[in-house]
Short mmCIF file of C-alpha atoms in Angstrom, two decimals:
data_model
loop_
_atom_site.label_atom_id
_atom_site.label_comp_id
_atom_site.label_asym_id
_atom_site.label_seq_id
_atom_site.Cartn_x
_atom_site.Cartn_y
_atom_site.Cartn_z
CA UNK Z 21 24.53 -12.54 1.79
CA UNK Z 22 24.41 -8.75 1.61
CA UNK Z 23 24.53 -8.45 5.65
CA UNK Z 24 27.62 -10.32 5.24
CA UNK Z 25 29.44 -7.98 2.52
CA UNK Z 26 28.30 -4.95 4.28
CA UNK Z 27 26.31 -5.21 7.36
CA UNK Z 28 25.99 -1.62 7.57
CA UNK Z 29 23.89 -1.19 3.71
CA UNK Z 30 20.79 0.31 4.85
CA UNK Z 31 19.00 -0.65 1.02
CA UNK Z 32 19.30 -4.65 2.24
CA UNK Z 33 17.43 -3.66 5.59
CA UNK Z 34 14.73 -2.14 3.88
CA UNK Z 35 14.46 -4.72 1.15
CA UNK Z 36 14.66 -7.34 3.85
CA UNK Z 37 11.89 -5.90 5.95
CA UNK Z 38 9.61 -5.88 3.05
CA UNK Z 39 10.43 -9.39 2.33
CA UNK Z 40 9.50 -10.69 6.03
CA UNK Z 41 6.26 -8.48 6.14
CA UNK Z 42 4.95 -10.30 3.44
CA UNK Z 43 5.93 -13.65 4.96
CA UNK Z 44 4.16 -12.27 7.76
CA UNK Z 45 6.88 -11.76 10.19
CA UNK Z 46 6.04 -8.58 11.06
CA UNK Z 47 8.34 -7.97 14.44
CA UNK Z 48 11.27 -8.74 12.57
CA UNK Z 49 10.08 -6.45 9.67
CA UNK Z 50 9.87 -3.74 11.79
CA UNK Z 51 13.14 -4.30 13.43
CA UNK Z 52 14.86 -4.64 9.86
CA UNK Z 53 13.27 -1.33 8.66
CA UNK Z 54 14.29 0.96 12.03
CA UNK Z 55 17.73 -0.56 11.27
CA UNK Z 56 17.66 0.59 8.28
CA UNK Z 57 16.59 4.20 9.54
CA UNK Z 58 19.47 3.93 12.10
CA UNK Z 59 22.08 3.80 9.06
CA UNK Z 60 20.00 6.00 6.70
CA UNK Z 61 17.97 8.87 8.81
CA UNK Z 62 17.03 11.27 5.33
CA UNK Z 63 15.87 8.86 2.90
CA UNK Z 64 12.64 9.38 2.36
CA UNK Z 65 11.50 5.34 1.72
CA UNK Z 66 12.94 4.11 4.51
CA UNK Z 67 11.35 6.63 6.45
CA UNK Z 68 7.98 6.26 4.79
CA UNK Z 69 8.55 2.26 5.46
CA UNK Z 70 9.02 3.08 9.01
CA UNK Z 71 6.13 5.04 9.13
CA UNK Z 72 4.11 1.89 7.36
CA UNK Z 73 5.52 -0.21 10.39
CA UNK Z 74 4.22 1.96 12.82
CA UNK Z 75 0.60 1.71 11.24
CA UNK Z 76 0.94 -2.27 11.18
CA UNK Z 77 0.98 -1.84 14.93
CA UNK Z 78 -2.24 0.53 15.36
CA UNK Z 79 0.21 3.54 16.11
CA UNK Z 80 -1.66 5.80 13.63
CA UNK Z 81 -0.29 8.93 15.16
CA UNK Z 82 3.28 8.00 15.03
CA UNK Z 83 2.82 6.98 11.25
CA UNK Z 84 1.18 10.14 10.33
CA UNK Z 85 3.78 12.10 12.50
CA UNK Z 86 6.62 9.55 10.44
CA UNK Z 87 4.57 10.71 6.91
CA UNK Z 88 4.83 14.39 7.96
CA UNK Z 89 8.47 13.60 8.63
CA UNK Z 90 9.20 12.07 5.44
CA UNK Z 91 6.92 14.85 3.70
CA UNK Z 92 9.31 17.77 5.52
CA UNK Z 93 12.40 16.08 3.60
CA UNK Z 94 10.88 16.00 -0.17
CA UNK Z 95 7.73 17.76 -0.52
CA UNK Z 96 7.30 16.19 -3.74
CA UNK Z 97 7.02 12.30 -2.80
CA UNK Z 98 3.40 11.58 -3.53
CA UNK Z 99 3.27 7.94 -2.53
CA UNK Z 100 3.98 9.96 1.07
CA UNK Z 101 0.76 11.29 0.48
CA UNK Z 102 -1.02 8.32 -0.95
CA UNK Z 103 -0.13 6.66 2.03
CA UNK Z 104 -0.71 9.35 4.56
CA UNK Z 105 -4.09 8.76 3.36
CA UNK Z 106 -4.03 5.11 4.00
CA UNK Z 107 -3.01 5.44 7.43
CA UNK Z 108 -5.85 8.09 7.68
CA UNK Z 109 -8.24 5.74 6.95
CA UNK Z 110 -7.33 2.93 9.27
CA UNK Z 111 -8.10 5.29 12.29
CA UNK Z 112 -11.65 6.51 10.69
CA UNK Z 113 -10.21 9.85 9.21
CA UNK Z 114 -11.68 9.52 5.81
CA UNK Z 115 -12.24 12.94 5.05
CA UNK Z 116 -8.07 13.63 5.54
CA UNK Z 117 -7.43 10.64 4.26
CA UNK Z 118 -9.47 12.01 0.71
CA UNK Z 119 -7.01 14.90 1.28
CA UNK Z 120 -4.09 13.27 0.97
CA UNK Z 121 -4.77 10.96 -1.66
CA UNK Z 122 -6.01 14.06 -3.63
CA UNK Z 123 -2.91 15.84 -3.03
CA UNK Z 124 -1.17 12.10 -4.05
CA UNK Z 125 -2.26 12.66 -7.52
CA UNK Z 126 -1.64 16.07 -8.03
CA UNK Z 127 1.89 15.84 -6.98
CA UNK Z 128 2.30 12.23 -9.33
CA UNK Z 129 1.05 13.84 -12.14
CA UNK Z 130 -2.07 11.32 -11.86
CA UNK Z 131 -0.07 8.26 -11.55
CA UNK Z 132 -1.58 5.00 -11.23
CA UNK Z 133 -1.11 3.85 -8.05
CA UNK Z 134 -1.84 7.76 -6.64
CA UNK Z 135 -5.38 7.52 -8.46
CA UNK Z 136 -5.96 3.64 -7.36
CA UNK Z 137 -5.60 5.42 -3.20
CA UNK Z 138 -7.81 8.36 -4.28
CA UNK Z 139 -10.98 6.11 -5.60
CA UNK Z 140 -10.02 4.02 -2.61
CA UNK Z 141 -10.82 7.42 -0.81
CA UNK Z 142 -13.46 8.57 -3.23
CA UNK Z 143 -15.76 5.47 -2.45
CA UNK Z 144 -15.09 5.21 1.28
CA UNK Z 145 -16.47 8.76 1.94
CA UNK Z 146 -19.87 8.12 -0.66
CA UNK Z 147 -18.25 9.99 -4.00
CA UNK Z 148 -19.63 6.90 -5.72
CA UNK Z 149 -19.50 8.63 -9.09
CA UNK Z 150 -15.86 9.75 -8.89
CA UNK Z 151 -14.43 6.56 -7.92
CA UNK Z 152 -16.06 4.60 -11.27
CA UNK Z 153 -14.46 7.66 -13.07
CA UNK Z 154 -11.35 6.70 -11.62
CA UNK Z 155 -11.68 2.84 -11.98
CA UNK Z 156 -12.73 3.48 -15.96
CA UNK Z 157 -8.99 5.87 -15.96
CA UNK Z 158 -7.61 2.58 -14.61
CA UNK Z 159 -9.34 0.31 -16.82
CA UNK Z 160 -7.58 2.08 -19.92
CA UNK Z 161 -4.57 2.01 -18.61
CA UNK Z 162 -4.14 -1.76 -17.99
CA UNK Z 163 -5.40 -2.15 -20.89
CA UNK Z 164 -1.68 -0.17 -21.94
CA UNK Z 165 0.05 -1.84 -19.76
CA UNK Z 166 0.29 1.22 -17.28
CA UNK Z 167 -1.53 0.19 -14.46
CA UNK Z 168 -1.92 -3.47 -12.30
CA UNK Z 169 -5.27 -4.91 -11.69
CA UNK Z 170 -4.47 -4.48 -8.13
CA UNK Z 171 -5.13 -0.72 -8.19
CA UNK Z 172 -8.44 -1.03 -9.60
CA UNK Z 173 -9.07 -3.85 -7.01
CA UNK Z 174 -7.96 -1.42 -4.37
CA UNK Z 175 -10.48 1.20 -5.58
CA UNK Z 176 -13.28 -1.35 -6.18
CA UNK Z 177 -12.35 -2.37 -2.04
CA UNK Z 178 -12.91 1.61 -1.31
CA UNK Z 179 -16.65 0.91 -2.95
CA UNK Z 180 -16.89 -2.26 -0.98
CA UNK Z 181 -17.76 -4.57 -4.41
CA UNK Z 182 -16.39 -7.85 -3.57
CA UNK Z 183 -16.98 -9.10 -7.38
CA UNK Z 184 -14.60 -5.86 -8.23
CA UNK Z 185 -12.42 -6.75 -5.97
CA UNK Z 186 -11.71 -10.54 -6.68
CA UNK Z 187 -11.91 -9.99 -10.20
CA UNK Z 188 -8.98 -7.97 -10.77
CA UNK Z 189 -7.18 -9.97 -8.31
CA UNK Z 190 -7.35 -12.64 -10.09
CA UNK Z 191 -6.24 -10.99 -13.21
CA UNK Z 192 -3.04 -9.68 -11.04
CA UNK Z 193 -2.75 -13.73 -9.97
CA UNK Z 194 -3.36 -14.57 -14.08
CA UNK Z 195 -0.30 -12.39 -15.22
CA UNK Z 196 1.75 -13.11 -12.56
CA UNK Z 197 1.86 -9.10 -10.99
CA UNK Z 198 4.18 -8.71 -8.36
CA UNK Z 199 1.63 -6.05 -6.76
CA UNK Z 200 -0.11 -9.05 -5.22
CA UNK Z 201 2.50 -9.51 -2.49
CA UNK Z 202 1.04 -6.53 -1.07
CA UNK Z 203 -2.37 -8.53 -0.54
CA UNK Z 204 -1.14 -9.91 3.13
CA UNK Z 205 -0.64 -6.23 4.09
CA UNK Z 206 -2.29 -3.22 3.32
CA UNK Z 207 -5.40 -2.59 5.56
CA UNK Z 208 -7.82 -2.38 2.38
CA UNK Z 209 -8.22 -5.76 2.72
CA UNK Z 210 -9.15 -6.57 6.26
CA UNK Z 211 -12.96 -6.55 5.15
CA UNK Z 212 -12.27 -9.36 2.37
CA UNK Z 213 -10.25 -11.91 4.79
CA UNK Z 214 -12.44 -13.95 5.49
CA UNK Z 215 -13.62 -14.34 2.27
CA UNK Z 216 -12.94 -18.07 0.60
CA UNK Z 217 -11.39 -16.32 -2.47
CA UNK Z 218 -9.26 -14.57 -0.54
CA UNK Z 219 -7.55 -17.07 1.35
CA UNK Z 220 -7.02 -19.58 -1.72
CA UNK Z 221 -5.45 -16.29 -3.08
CA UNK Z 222 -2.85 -15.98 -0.21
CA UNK Z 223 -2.10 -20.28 -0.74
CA UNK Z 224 -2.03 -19.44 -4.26
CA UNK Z 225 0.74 -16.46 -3.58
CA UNK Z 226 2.53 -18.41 -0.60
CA UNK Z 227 1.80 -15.40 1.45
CA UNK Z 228 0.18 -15.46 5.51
CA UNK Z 229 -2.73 -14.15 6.32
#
């Protein structure tokens, strides 16, 4: 294994925590990933991953204060920001939240998954309008093959459209997108859990709940 051949490579920590989050092993995640800060204290990933771990546990201050951290390194990582926002919004701070996600974008040069965050944001605090903008951006890009159905899910969750939701999902589950092993984790989804379609999604995956 990679432990084995160097049990001091910070990358197979990180990669390794990821792995057991989705498998929903979530102590051991966060062990791997602090390990993996412990061997590699300025890359920004691991520290935004560490940051992540500390939201998975309802410490929403200590993520945002790990975001800030990871922010003061490289300025210019906008999936800091995108995330920042995410954490924002599990504690009730939508209008920071729409912040962040805004300033996502604008540092990513409008990437995909930075936009997919801000309509997230968009529909959560009422800008109706500006979220379908946002899903209609997305819409063209999948269509190029520059953007998962999973982002447009995300920002059909931030609207609270189940039918949105499920049907890009399934689209993701159709063309086999890896994005999908994100579905166990990311706080968007609470609301849909206890849906039926979400759960044969999961069996479907091989992910927990």
């Amino acid at each position: 294994t990679a432990f084995s051949l160097n049990p001091n490579y910070p990358t197979a920590y990180h990669w390794y925590s990821i792995m057991l989050r989705s498998l929903g092993r979530h102590e051991e995640a966060s062990r791997a990933i602090r390990r993996a800060q412990e061997l590699d204290p300025l890359s920004p990933i691991i520290g935004l991953s560490v940051a992540m771990a500390y939201s998975f546990e309802g410490n929403y201050e200590k993520a945002i204060q790990g975001m800030d951290a990871v922010l003061a390194i490289d300025s210019m990582f906008s999936t800091a920001y995108s995330r920042k926002a995410q954490i924002y919004t599990m504690f009730g701070k939508k209008e920071e939240a729409y912040g962040a996600a805004l300033k996502g974008v604008e540092v990513s040069g409008r990437s995909a998954e930075a936009l997919s965050f801000l309509g997230y944001c968009s529909g959560l605090i009422g800008k109706r309008d500006e979220a379908l903008k946002i899903v209609k951006e997305l819409e063209q890009r999948y269509a190029v093959q520059t953007s998962s159905g999973y982002y447009i899910a995300r920002v059909y969750a931030g609207l609270g459209d189940r039918n949105g939701v499920f049907k890009w999902l399934d689209v993701d589950l159709e063309n086999h997108s890896g994005s999908l092993t994100w579905l166990s984790q990311e706080p968007q989804w609470d609301p849909y859990k206890s849906d039926p379609r979400f759960l044969d999604l999961l069996n479907k995956i091989g992910l927990k709940k």
